Coordinates of C-alpha atoms in Angstrom, one line a residue:
Chain N
M1 CA 0.0 0.1 0.1
S2 CA 2.9 2.2 0.4
E3 CA 3.3 4.7 -2.4
P4 CA 6.3 5.0 -4.6
T5 CA 7.8 8.1 -2.4
A6 CA 7.3 6.2 0.9
A7 CA 9.4 3.2 0.1
P8 CA 12.6 5.1 -1.0
I9 CA 15.0 2.3 -0.4
A10 CA 15.5 -0.2 -3.1
P11 CA 15.8 -3.6 -1.3
S12 CA 19.2 -5.2 -1.8
R13 CA 19.3 -8.4 -3.7
P14 CA 18.7 -11.3 -1.4
G15 CA 21.3 -13.8 -0.8
T16 CA 21.0 -17.6 -1.4
L17 CA 21.5 -20.3 0.9
R18 CA 21.8 -23.9 -0.8
L19 CA 22.7 -27.0 1.1
G20 CA 21.9 -30.0 -0.9
V21 CA 18.1 -30.1 -1.5
L22 CA 17.7 -27.3 0.8
S23 CA 17.6 -24.0 -0.4
W24 CA 16.4 -20.7 0.7
Q25 CA 16.8 -16.9 -0.4
V26 CA 18.1 -14.8 2.6
P27 CA 16.9 -11.3 2.8
L28 CA 19.8 -9.4 3.6
R29 CA 18.5 -6.2 4.1
A30 CA 15.7 -7.2 6.4
G31 CA 18.4 -9.3 8.3
A32 CA 20.6 -6.1 8.9
V33 CA 17.6 -4.1 9.9
S34 CA 16.8 -6.9 12.5
L35 CA 20.3 -6.9 13.7
V36 CA 20.6 -3.3 14.1
G37 CA 17.2 -3.5 16.0
L38 CA 18.7 -6.2 18.3
L39 CA 21.6 -4.2 19.2
L40 CA 19.4 -1.2 20.0
L41 CA 17.3 -3.4 22.1
A42 CA 20.2 -4.7 24.3
V43 CA 21.0 -0.9 24.7
L44 CA 17.3 -0.1 25.8
V45 CA 17.2 -3.3 27.7
A46 CA 20.2 -2.2 29.9
V47 CA 18.8 1.5 30.3
D48 CA 15.5 0.1 31.4
L49 CA 17.2 -2.2 33.9
S50 CA 19.5 0.7 35.4
H51 CA 16.4 2.8 36.1
G52 CA 13.8 2.8 38.8
D53 CA 13.4 3.9 42.4
F54 CA 17.1 3.0 42.8
Q55 CA 19.4 4.1 40.0
I56 CA 22.1 1.5 39.0
P57 CA 24.8 2.5 36.8
L58 CA 24.7 0.9 33.2
S59 CA 28.1 -0.6 33.7
E60 CA 26.8 -2.3 36.8
V61 CA 23.8 -3.6 35.3
V62 CA 25.9 -5.3 32.4
S63 CA 28.2 -6.9 35.0
T64 CA 25.3 -7.8 37.0
L65 CA 23.6 -9.6 34.0
L66 CA 26.9 -11.4 33.3
G67 CA 27.0 -12.9 36.9
G68 CA 28.9 -10.1 38.8
G69 CA 27.2 -7.5 41.3
D70 CA 26.7 -7.5 44.7
T71 CA 23.6 -9.1 46.4
G72 CA 21.5 -6.0 46.4
Q73 CA 22.2 -5.3 42.7
R74 CA 21.4 -8.9 41.8
F75 CA 18.0 -8.8 43.7
I76 CA 17.2 -5.5 42.1
V77 CA 18.1 -6.3 38.6
L78 CA 17.4 -9.9 38.3
H79 CA 14.4 -10.1 40.5
L80 CA 12.7 -7.0 40.5
R81 CA 13.4 -5.3 37.0
L82 CA 14.3 -7.9 34.7
P83 CA 11.0 -9.9 34.7
Q84 CA 9.3 -6.8 33.9
T85 CA 11.6 -5.7 31.2
L86 CA 11.6 -9.2 29.8
V87 CA 7.6 -9.1 29.6
A88 CA 8.0 -5.7 27.8
V89 CA 10.5 -7.3 25.2
L90 CA 8.2 -10.3 24.8
V91 CA 5.0 -8.2 24.3
G92 CA 6.8 -6.0 21.7
L93 CA 7.9 -9.3 19.8
A94 CA 4.4 -10.5 19.7
L95 CA 2.7 -7.3 18.9
G96 CA 5.0 -6.6 16.1
L97 CA 4.6 -10.0 14.6
A98 CA 0.9 -9.8 14.9
G99 CA 0.7 -6.5 13.1
A100 CA 3.0 -7.7 10.4
M101 CA 0.6 -10.7 9.7
T102 CA -2.7 -9.0 9.7
Q103 CA -1.3 -6.2 7.5
T104 CA 0.2 -8.9 5.2
F105 CA -3.1 -11.0 5.3
A106 CA -5.3 -8.0 4.5
R107 CA -2.9 -6.4 2.3
N108 CA -3.8 -3.1 4.0
P109 CA -1.4 -1.2 6.5
L110 CA -4.5 -0.3 8.7
A111 CA -5.1 -3.8 9.4
S112 CA -3.7 -4.4 12.7
P113 CA -5.2 -6.0 15.8
D114 CA -6.1 -2.8 17.5
I115 CA -7.9 -1.7 14.6
L116 CA -9.6 -4.9 13.8
G117 CA -11.2 -5.1 17.3
V118 CA -8.9 -7.9 18.8
N119 CA -7.7 -5.9 21.5
Q120 CA -11.1 -4.3 22.2
G121 CA -12.4 -8.1 22.4
A122 CA -9.7 -8.8 24.8
A123 CA -10.6 -6.0 26.8
V124 CA -14.3 -7.0 27.1
G125 CA -13.1 -10.2 28.4
A126 CA -10.7 -8.8 30.8
V127 CA -12.8 -6.2 32.1
A128 CA -15.7 -8.7 32.6
V129 CA -13.8 -10.7 34.9
I130 CA -12.4 -7.6 36.9
V131 CA -15.8 -6.3 37.2
M132 CA -17.8 -9.2 38.1
T133 CA -15.4 -10.9 40.5
G134 CA -14.8 -7.5 42.2
S135 CA -11.6 -6.4 43.6
T136 CA -10.6 -8.4 46.8
G137 CA -9.3 -5.1 48.5
N138 CA -6.2 -4.5 46.9
D139 CA -6.5 -0.8 46.5
G140 CA -7.7 -0.5 42.9
G141 CA -5.2 -2.7 41.8
L142 CA -5.8 -5.8 39.7
P143 CA -7.6 -8.8 41.2
S144 CA -4.9 -11.0 43.0
G145 CA -4.1 -14.5 43.1
L146 CA -5.4 -17.3 40.7
L147 CA -7.6 -14.7 39.2
Q148 CA -4.9 -12.5 38.0
Q149 CA -2.6 -15.2 37.1
V150 CA -5.2 -17.1 35.1
G151 CA -8.6 -15.7 35.1
V152 CA -7.7 -12.2 33.5
P153 CA -5.4 -13.5 31.0
M154 CA -7.7 -16.2 29.9
A155 CA -10.6 -13.9 29.6
A156 CA -8.5 -11.7 27.5
F157 CA -7.4 -14.2 25.2
G158 CA -10.9 -15.6 24.8
G159 CA -12.3 -12.1 24.2
G160 CA -9.7 -11.4 21.5
L161 CA -10.0 -14.9 19.7
G162 CA -13.9 -14.4 20.0
S163 CA -13.9 -11.1 18.3
A164 CA -11.6 -12.3 15.6
V165 CA -13.9 -15.3 14.9
L166 CA -17.0 -13.1 14.7
L167 CA -14.8 -10.4 12.4
Y168 CA -13.9 -13.4 10.0
A169 CA -17.4 -14.7 9.9
L170 CA -18.9 -11.1 9.3
S171 CA -16.3 -10.6 6.6
W172 CA -16.8 -13.6 4.7
R173 CA -18.1 -13.1 1.4
R174 CA -16.7 -16.2 -1.0
G175 CA -13.5 -15.1 0.2
I176 CA -11.9 -12.1 2.4
D177 CA -11.6 -8.7 1.3
G178 CA -9.0 -6.5 3.0
Q179 CA -11.1 -3.3 3.0
R180 CA -14.4 -5.0 3.9
L181 CA -12.3 -6.5 6.9
I182 CA -11.1 -3.4 8.1
L183 CA -14.6 -1.5 8.1
I184 CA -16.2 -4.4 9.8
G185 CA -13.4 -4.6 12.2
I186 CA -13.7 -0.8 12.9
G187 CA -17.5 -1.2 13.5
L188 CA -16.8 -4.2 15.7
S189 CA -14.2 -2.1 17.6
F190 CA -17.1 0.5 18.4
V191 CA -19.6 -2.2 19.6
L192 CA -16.9 -3.9 22.1
T193 CA -15.6 -0.5 23.4
A194 CA -19.4 0.2 24.1
L195 CA -19.6 -3.0 25.8
T196 CA -16.7 -2.2 27.9
S197 CA -18.0 1.0 28.9
Y198 CA -21.1 -0.4 29.8
L199 CA -19.5 -2.9 31.9
L200 CA -17.5 0.1 33.6
V201 CA -20.4 1.9 34.2
H202 CA -22.1 -0.8 36.1
A203 CA -19.1 -1.8 38.1
R204 CA -18.4 -0.5 41.8
I205 CA -16.1 2.3 41.7
Q206 CA -13.2 0.1 43.0
D207 CA -13.5 -2.3 40.4
A208 CA -13.9 0.2 37.5
V209 CA -10.7 1.7 38.7
S210 CA -8.9 -1.7 38.7
A211 CA -10.3 -2.3 35.2
Q212 CA -9.1 1.0 33.8
V213 CA -5.5 0.6 35.3
W214 CA -5.7 -2.8 32.9
L215 CA -7.3 -0.7 30.1
N216 CA -4.5 1.7 29.9
G217 CA -2.0 -1.0 29.3
S218 CA 0.4 -1.1 31.9
L219 CA 3.8 -2.8 32.2
N220 CA 3.9 -2.0 36.0
A221 CA 4.4 -5.0 38.3
R222 CA 4.5 -7.6 35.5
G223 CA 6.8 -10.5 35.9
W224 CA 7.2 -14.3 35.4
D225 CA 3.3 -14.8 35.9
Q226 CA 2.9 -12.8 32.7
A227 CA 6.2 -14.1 31.1
W228 CA 5.4 -17.6 30.8
P229 CA 2.3 -17.5 28.6
L230 CA 4.2 -15.4 26.3
I231 CA 7.1 -17.4 25.9
W232 CA 5.0 -20.5 25.3
T233 CA 2.9 -18.7 22.7
L234 CA 6.0 -17.3 20.9
L235 CA 7.6 -20.6 20.7
A236 CA 4.7 -22.1 19.3
L237 CA 3.3 -19.3 16.9
V238 CA 6.7 -17.9 15.7
P239 CA 7.6 -21.0 13.7
L240 CA 4.4 -21.4 12.3
A241 CA 4.4 -17.6 11.2
L242 CA 7.9 -18.1 9.4
L243 CA 6.3 -21.2 7.7
L244 CA 3.5 -19.1 6.5
A245 CA 5.6 -16.7 5.1
H246 CA 6.1 -18.6 1.7
P247 CA 2.5 -19.1 0.9
L248 CA 1.8 -15.4 2.1
N249 CA 4.3 -14.1 -0.4
A250 CA 2.2 -15.6 -3.1
Q251 CA -1.1 -14.8 -1.4
Q252 CA 0.2 -10.9 -1.8
L253 CA -0.6 -11.2 -5.4
G254 CA -4.4 -11.3 -5.0
D255 CA -6.8 -14.3 -4.4
D256 CA -7.0 -15.5 -7.9
P257 CA -3.2 -15.6 -8.8
A258 CA -2.6 -16.7 -5.5
R259 CA -4.9 -19.7 -6.2
G260 CA -3.6 -20.1 -9.6
L261 CA -0.1 -20.7 -8.1
G262 CA -1.3 -23.5 -5.9
V263 CA -1.7 -21.7 -2.5
R264 CA -4.6 -22.8 -0.2
L265 CA -5.9 -19.6 0.3
Q266 CA -8.5 -20.3 2.9
T267 CA -6.5 -22.4 5.0
T268 CA -3.4 -19.8 4.8
E269 CA -5.5 -16.9 5.8
L270 CA -7.3 -18.5 8.5
L271 CA -3.8 -19.9 10.0
T272 CA -2.4 -16.4 9.3
L273 CA -5.3 -14.7 11.3
L274 CA -5.4 -17.1 14.1
T275 CA -1.5 -16.7 14.4
A276 CA -1.8 -12.9 14.7
V277 CA -4.7 -13.1 16.9
G278 CA -3.1 -15.5 19.2
L279 CA -0.1 -13.4 19.6
A280 CA -1.9 -10.1 20.0
A281 CA -4.5 -11.7 22.7
V282 CA -1.6 -13.2 24.8
A283 CA 0.3 -9.7 24.7
V284 CA -2.8 -8.0 25.5
A285 CA -3.8 -10.5 28.5
A286 CA -0.4 -9.7 29.8
V287 CA -0.1 -6.2 29.8
G288 CA -3.6 -4.6 28.6
P289 CA -4.3 -3.1 25.4
L290 CA -1.0 -1.6 24.4
S291 CA -2.5 0.6 21.4
F292 CA -0.7 1.1 18.3
V293 CA 2.6 -0.9 18.6
A294 CA 1.0 -3.5 16.1
L295 CA -0.1 -0.9 13.7
V296 CA 3.1 1.3 13.5
V297 CA 5.9 -1.0 14.0
P298 CA 5.4 -3.4 10.7
Q299 CA 5.2 -0.2 8.7
I300 CA 8.2 1.4 10.0
A301 CA 10.1 -1.9 9.5
L302 CA 8.6 -2.0 5.9
R303 CA 10.2 1.3 5.2
L304 CA 13.5 0.4 6.6
V305 CA 13.6 -2.8 4.7
G306 CA 11.9 -2.2 1.6
G307 CA 9.7 -4.8 -0.3
S308 CA 6.1 -5.6 -0.6
R309 CA 5.0 -6.8 2.9
P310 CA 6.2 -6.1 6.3
P311 CA 8.9 -8.1 7.4
M312 CA 8.2 -10.6 10.1
V313 CA 11.4 -10.7 12.0
A314 CA 12.1 -7.0 11.7
S315 CA 8.9 -6.2 12.8
M316 CA 9.3 -8.3 16.1
V317 CA 12.6 -6.9 17.0
W318 CA 11.5 -3.2 16.5
G319 CA 8.4 -3.9 18.3
A320 CA 10.4 -4.8 21.3
C321 CA 12.5 -1.8 21.0
L322 CA 9.2 0.5 20.7
V323 CA 7.6 -1.3 23.8
V324 CA 10.9 -1.4 25.9
T325 CA 11.3 2.2 25.0
S326 CA 7.9 3.1 26.3
D327 CA 8.9 1.1 29.6
V328 CA 12.0 3.2 30.1
V329 CA 9.9 6.6 29.5
T330 CA 7.5 5.7 32.1
R331 CA 10.4 4.9 34.5
V332 CA 12.4 7.5 33.9
L333 CA 10.2 10.8 32.6
L334 CA 6.7 10.0 33.5
T335 CA 6.7 7.7 36.3
S336 CA 2.8 8.0 36.9
V337 CA 1.9 7.3 33.4
P338 CA 1.2 3.9 32.0
A339 CA 3.3 2.6 28.9
G340 CA -0.3 2.2 26.9
L341 CA -0.5 6.1 26.8
V342 CA 3.2 6.4 25.7
T343 CA 2.6 4.0 22.8
S344 CA -0.6 5.9 21.9
A345 CA 1.1 9.2 21.9
V346 CA 3.6 7.7 19.2
G347 CA 1.0 5.9 17.4
A348 CA -2.0 8.1 17.0
P349 CA -0.1 10.8 15.1
Y350 CA 1.3 8.2 12.7
L351 CA -2.3 6.7 12.3
I352 CA -3.6 10.2 11.5
W353 CA -0.6 10.5 8.9
L354 CA -1.4 7.1 7.4
L355 CA -5.4 8.2 7.0
L356 CA -4.5 11.3 5.3
R357 CA -2.0 9.7 3.1
S358 CA -4.4 7.0 1.8
N359 CA -7.2 9.7 1.5
R360 CA -4.8 11.9 -0.7
R361 CA -4.2 8.8 -2.8
I362 CA -7.9 8.0 -3.3
S363 CA -8.4 11.8 -4.3
T364 CA -5.7 11.7 -6.7
Chain X
M1 CA -1.1 -24.2 -37.2
T2 CA 1.5 -25.7 -35.3
T3 CA 2.1 -29.0 -33.8
N4 CA 1.0 -32.6 -33.7
P5 CA -1.9 -33.4 -35.8
T6 CA -2.8 -36.3 -33.6
Q7 CA -5.2 -34.1 -31.5
G8 CA -4.4 -34.9 -27.8
T9 CA -6.3 -33.1 -25.1
R10 CA -5.0 -32.8 -21.6
L11 CA -7.8 -30.4 -20.5
R12 CA -11.5 -30.9 -21.0
A13 CA -14.8 -29.7 -19.7
E14 CA -17.7 -32.4 -19.8
S15 CA -21.0 -31.1 -19.4
V16 CA -19.9 -28.3 -17.0
T17 CA -22.6 -26.2 -15.3
V18 CA -21.4 -23.3 -12.9
G19 CA -22.4 -20.2 -11.7
Y20 CA -22.0 -18.0 -8.7
G21 CA -25.4 -18.2 -7.1
E22 CA -28.6 -19.7 -8.1
E23 CA -28.5 -19.0 -11.8
P24 CA -26.1 -21.1 -13.6
I25 CA -23.9 -18.9 -15.9
V26 CA -22.4 -21.7 -17.9
R27 CA -24.7 -24.3 -18.7
N28 CA -24.0 -28.0 -19.6
L29 CA -21.0 -27.1 -21.6
T30 CA -18.5 -29.6 -23.2
L31 CA -15.1 -28.5 -24.3
A32 CA -11.7 -30.0 -25.2
I33 CA -8.9 -28.0 -25.5
P34 CA -6.5 -29.2 -28.3
D35 CA -3.1 -29.6 -27.0
G36 CA -0.3 -27.5 -28.4
R37 CA -2.7 -25.0 -29.9
V38 CA -3.9 -21.6 -29.1
T39 CA -7.6 -21.7 -28.2
T40 CA -9.5 -18.5 -28.0
I41 CA -13.0 -18.0 -25.8
V42 CA -14.9 -15.0 -27.6
G43 CA -18.4 -13.9 -26.8
P44 CA -20.5 -11.0 -25.4
N45 CA -20.6 -9.4 -22.2
G46 CA -21.9 -11.9 -19.5
C47 CA -21.9 -14.8 -21.8
G48 CA -19.9 -16.9 -19.2
K49 CA -16.5 -17.0 -21.0
S50 CA -14.6 -15.8 -18.0
T51 CA -16.5 -18.2 -15.8
L52 CA -15.7 -21.0 -18.0
L53 CA -11.9 -20.1 -17.9
R54 CA -11.9 -19.8 -14.1
T55 CA -13.7 -23.2 -13.9
M56 CA -11.0 -24.7 -16.2
A57 CA -8.2 -23.3 -13.9
R58 CA -10.2 -25.0 -10.8
L59 CA -11.0 -21.4 -9.3
L60 CA -14.6 -22.3 -9.4
T61 CA -16.2 -25.6 -8.7
P62 CA -19.1 -26.8 -11.1
T63 CA -22.4 -27.4 -9.7
S64 CA -22.6 -30.5 -12.3
G65 CA -20.3 -32.0 -14.7
S66 CA -16.6 -31.9 -14.2
V67 CA -13.3 -30.5 -15.7
L68 CA -10.8 -33.3 -16.4
L69 CA -7.1 -33.0 -16.5
D70 CA -5.1 -35.5 -17.6
G71 CA -8.2 -37.7 -17.8
G72 CA -9.1 -37.2 -14.0
P73 CA -11.5 -34.8 -12.6
M74 CA -9.4 -31.7 -11.7
H75 CA -11.3 -31.1 -8.6
D76 CA -9.9 -34.1 -6.9
L77 CA -6.4 -32.8 -7.4
A78 CA -4.7 -30.7 -4.7
T79 CA -4.4 -27.2 -5.5
K80 CA -0.7 -27.3 -5.9
E81 CA -0.8 -30.3 -8.1
V82 CA -3.1 -28.3 -10.4
A83 CA -0.9 -25.3 -10.2
R84 CA 2.0 -27.7 -11.4
R85 CA 0.4 -28.6 -14.8
L86 CA -1.7 -25.6 -15.3
A87 CA -0.9 -21.8 -14.9
L88 CA -3.7 -19.0 -14.8
L89 CA -3.3 -15.4 -15.3
P90 CA -6.4 -13.8 -13.9
Q91 CA -7.9 -10.5 -15.3
S92 CA -6.1 -7.3 -14.6
P93 CA -4.1 -8.9 -11.5
V94 CA -2.8 -5.9 -9.2
A95 CA 0.4 -6.3 -7.5
P96 CA 1.2 -5.0 -3.9
D97 CA 3.4 -1.9 -4.4
G98 CA 7.0 -2.2 -3.9
L99 CA 6.9 -5.8 -5.6
L100 CA 9.9 -6.2 -7.8
V101 CA 9.5 -7.5 -11.0
R102 CA 11.9 -10.3 -10.3
D103 CA 10.1 -11.1 -7.0
L104 CA 6.9 -11.5 -9.0
V105 CA 8.5 -13.6 -11.6
A106 CA 10.2 -16.0 -8.8
R107 CA 6.3 -16.3 -7.2
G108 CA 5.8 -18.2 -10.3
R109 CA 7.9 -21.3 -8.8
H110 CA 5.6 -21.4 -5.7
P111 CA 3.9 -24.6 -6.6
H112 CA 7.3 -26.6 -7.3
Q113 CA 8.4 -25.2 -3.9
R114 CA 8.5 -26.8 -0.4
W115 CA 9.4 -24.8 2.9
F116 CA 12.8 -26.3 2.9
S117 CA 13.5 -25.7 -0.9
Q118 CA 12.4 -22.3 -1.4
W119 CA 15.0 -21.1 -4.1
S120 CA 16.8 -24.1 -5.7
R121 CA 19.3 -23.4 -8.7
H122 CA 16.8 -25.0 -11.0
D123 CA 14.3 -22.3 -9.9
E124 CA 16.6 -19.6 -10.5
E125 CA 17.3 -20.8 -14.0
V126 CA 13.8 -21.1 -14.9
V127 CA 12.9 -17.7 -13.6
T128 CA 16.1 -16.2 -15.6
A129 CA 14.6 -18.0 -18.5
A130 CA 11.3 -16.6 -18.2
L131 CA 12.5 -12.8 -17.7
T132 CA 14.5 -13.4 -20.8
M133 CA 11.9 -14.7 -22.9
T134 CA 9.6 -12.1 -22.1
D135 CA 12.2 -9.4 -22.4
T136 CA 11.9 -8.2 -18.7
A137 CA 15.4 -9.2 -17.5
H138 CA 16.5 -5.6 -17.6
L139 CA 13.3 -4.7 -15.5
G140 CA 14.2 -7.1 -12.7
E141 CA 14.9 -4.6 -10.1
R142 CA 12.0 -2.3 -10.9
P143 CA 8.7 -2.1 -9.0
L144 CA 5.7 -3.1 -10.9
E145 CA 4.0 0.1 -10.3
K146 CA 6.9 1.8 -12.1
L147 CA 6.2 0.0 -15.4
S148 CA 4.2 0.9 -18.3
G149 CA 0.8 -1.4 -18.9
G150 CA 2.5 -3.4 -21.5
Q151 CA 5.7 -4.1 -19.5
R152 CA 3.6 -5.0 -16.4
Q153 CA 1.7 -7.6 -18.3
R154 CA 4.8 -9.1 -19.9
A155 CA 6.1 -9.4 -16.3
W156 CA 2.8 -11.3 -15.0
I157 CA 3.1 -13.6 -18.2
A158 CA 6.8 -14.2 -17.2
M159 CA 5.3 -15.4 -13.9
T160 CA 2.9 -17.7 -15.5
L161 CA 5.9 -18.8 -17.7
A162 CA 8.0 -19.5 -14.5
Q163 CA 5.3 -21.9 -13.3
D164 CA 6.7 -24.1 -16.2
T165 CA 3.5 -25.6 -17.0
D166 CA 2.4 -26.8 -20.5
L167 CA -1.1 -25.4 -20.0
V168 CA -1.5 -21.6 -19.8
L169 CA -4.8 -19.9 -19.2
L170 CA -5.1 -16.2 -19.9
D171 CA -8.3 -14.1 -19.0
E172 CA -8.1 -11.0 -21.2
P173 CA -4.5 -10.5 -21.1
T174 CA -4.8 -7.5 -23.2
T175 CA -7.3 -5.5 -21.2
Y176 CA -6.6 -1.6 -20.7
L177 CA -3.5 -2.0 -23.0
D178 CA -3.3 0.4 -25.9
L179 CA -3.4 -1.3 -29.5
A180 CA 0.7 -1.7 -29.9
H181 CA 1.1 -3.1 -26.3
Q182 CA -2.3 -5.6 -27.2
I183 CA 0.2 -6.9 -30.1
E184 CA 3.3 -7.0 -28.3
V185 CA 1.5 -9.2 -25.6
L186 CA -0.1 -11.6 -27.9
D187 CA 3.0 -11.8 -30.1
L188 CA 4.7 -13.1 -26.8
V189 CA 1.9 -15.5 -26.4
T190 CA 2.4 -16.8 -29.7
R191 CA 6.1 -17.4 -29.1
L192 CA 5.1 -19.3 -25.8
N193 CA 2.9 -21.5 -28.1
R194 CA 5.5 -22.0 -31.0
E195 CA 8.7 -22.0 -29.2
R196 CA 7.9 -23.5 -25.8
Q197 CA 4.9 -25.8 -27.3
R198 CA 2.8 -24.4 -24.6
T199 CA -1.3 -25.1 -25.0
I200 CA -2.8 -21.4 -24.6
V201 CA -6.3 -21.0 -23.6
M202 CA -7.3 -17.3 -23.5
V203 CA -10.3 -14.9 -23.2
L204 CA -10.1 -12.1 -25.6
H205 CA -12.6 -9.4 -26.7
D206 CA -11.1 -8.2 -29.7
L207 CA -12.5 -10.5 -32.5
N208 CA -10.0 -9.3 -34.9
L209 CA -7.0 -10.0 -32.5
A210 CA -8.7 -13.4 -31.6
A211 CA -8.7 -14.2 -35.3
R212 CA -5.2 -13.3 -35.9
Y213 CA -3.9 -15.1 -33.2
S214 CA -5.8 -18.3 -32.6
D215 CA -6.0 -21.9 -33.9
L216 CA -9.1 -22.6 -32.6
I217 CA -12.1 -20.0 -31.7
V218 CA -14.7 -21.0 -29.3
A219 CA -17.8 -18.5 -29.5
M220 CA -19.9 -18.3 -26.5
K221 CA -23.5 -17.0 -26.1
D222 CA -25.6 -17.4 -22.9
G223 CA -23.5 -19.9 -21.1
T224 CA -23.3 -22.3 -23.8
I225 CA -21.0 -22.8 -26.9
A226 CA -22.6 -21.1 -30.3
A227 CA -19.6 -22.4 -32.5
T228 CA -16.2 -23.9 -32.6
G229 CA -13.7 -23.9 -35.5
A230 CA -10.9 -22.3 -37.2
P231 CA -11.2 -18.4 -37.1
A232 CA -12.4 -18.4 -41.1
E233 CA -15.1 -20.9 -40.1
V234 CA -16.4 -19.2 -37.0
F235 CA -16.3 -15.4 -37.8
T236 CA -19.1 -15.1 -40.7
P237 CA -21.6 -12.2 -40.6
R238 CA -24.4 -14.7 -39.9
L239 CA -22.6 -16.0 -36.7
L240 CA -21.7 -12.5 -35.5
D241 CA -25.0 -11.5 -36.0
D242 CA -26.4 -14.5 -33.9
T243 CA -23.9 -14.5 -31.2
F244 CA -22.9 -10.8 -30.7
G245 CA -25.9 -9.0 -32.3
L246 CA -23.3 -7.3 -34.5
S247 CA -24.1 -6.5 -37.9
A248 CA -20.6 -6.6 -39.5
D249 CA -18.8 -7.4 -42.9
V250 CA -15.9 -10.1 -42.8
V251 CA -13.4 -9.5 -45.3
P252 CA -9.9 -11.3 -45.6
D253 CA -7.1 -9.8 -44.2
P254 CA -4.9 -8.4 -47.0
R255 CA -1.8 -9.5 -45.3
T256 CA -2.6 -12.7 -43.8
G257 CA -5.9 -13.9 -45.5
L258 CA -7.4 -14.3 -41.8
P259 CA -11.0 -13.0 -41.7
L260 CA -11.3 -9.4 -40.6
V261 CA -14.5 -8.4 -38.9
I262 CA -15.7 -4.8 -39.8
P263 CA -18.5 -3.6 -37.7
I264 CA -21.2 -1.8 -39.5
S265 CA -22.2 1.3 -37.4
H266 CA -25.9 2.0 -37.2
R267 CA -24.9 5.8 -37.9
S268 CA -24.1 4.6 -41.3
S269 CA -27.5 2.6 -41.7
G270 CA -28.1 4.6 -44.5
L271 CA -26.1 2.7 -46.8
P272 CA -28.1 -0.1 -48.5
D273 CA -25.6 -2.9 -47.6
A274 CA -25.9 -2.3 -43.9
R275 CA -29.8 -2.2 -44.0
S276 CA -30.0 -5.5 -45.8
H277 CA -27.7 -7.0 -42.8
V278 CA -30.0 -5.7 -40.2
S279 CA -33.2 -7.0 -42.0
H280 CA -31.6 -10.5 -41.8
S281 CA -31.8 -10.7 -37.9

């Protein structure tokens, strides 16, 4: 969907890897962009770990990570901060990949889980659990115990998946059309947002406050309970996504050409959507609806790498960079602001720009 | 007329009825595609010619009857298996922005690839050959949206060529092209047939181009076949009137001797010759 001017960098010729009957094209430019992203991510993670109520110099952070540091530093870095930073990284990986896949599938840069109603569906599920079970006297925080560890994430996951199934069913007219998918997704988002508001209005004030904390998308006090489901989901779905890349390259050409090339279109598209929704729903379940990461990052990665669809691996790495950055911002600069607001502040102007651009193209 | 006179046929439609909704668009149609020839389906808008082509490429499933590929029902074959034997270029395909010509052509190898073998030496050779044959090798590093209509269509044809199938189906390959580019594309199609022994089935709108470039014409009307045969047998004033509702003179092309269809405009109906044609219908 990018205009010729929007992708000024011609992608370099891919390398070729051949080993007996095995053969792949190696996208060198995407690899380089991912590598740069990884280096940046390492720096960001170190910065993130060094900041907090108690500042630890960067050099100490690195030596602690490598096995040095004193007991206090080890406790703060490895036990208090590392789990939250790890969740930020994992959420970024998941959201970046989820966005790349939905945008590829719909052949449209607007198609991301937050626009299509997946995040909103997850929100309905999570808020329903928070509101209906009631806060157990933890001062407007999240529900505690088993409910927090299992109930809210499962409800969010179920809500996200449910809304995606509904979206797919409503959009199906002898095939899935990207434009129709997005329009129906936007409509669905409104309905789901209204449902969340309804739940909040009828909630006790304490529960409403807890729900609001979750809804803002916060990385605060996230740890291993959130990390593990993310790790398992990524381990299962990233390989699937990479396998889908090959049929998706053909799917990009349009429904008829893709089927002419032997792509099992319905299977490919359904698996792509499920993978993306699974990733997005688990991410949202962990930290709340971090808006715009899945929308913005794949398009930035596409502009860095060039080509005809958002690159998967680069989108993951740069997604992690964005989420960790917003964690750093909330730790260092704006200590009372949830990370979701930071990603929105970056993402919303981008969305407006994207809409303006597509408007301009329609009018020309 | 090109290859073997012993008319084999790898692709045939047997009593095919197919439609999008309740109403069938193609009714009880039987057609054998001669191997190694250029077969062109013509007919008025809405006669079902694209529907027939799409059904023969397995994009649509017949409600009754079947399409046979190499003697077996095509719809029993896996999508990928069909794509290894038959290539389809749909009507005015749109590539995503930013897609380079060489990447488009490389997609043609998709049915031959597996996840562990995505770019073999053979893939590379076939793609290079397809680029060379279609004269698009020098455009390889250019994005499709930067090309002219004719160049773009040649790139898409290169993709179907990279698919390396004996059967090539083209749905209105000349739509939206100016006349010079239409000729360029159809000359290329002829070369695929003559030099690479590809069996070509295409849908064309322009009757004169159909006459010029086809061994066999299939004229369709209301979902059935009105006539089949060599261009000279099919393109007669009588049939053009019956099938297209078109009053036309048919004269031999001075250069090739093939039939040349000259439509008679109603604005010139003052001419006695035109009036006599109209009164026939």
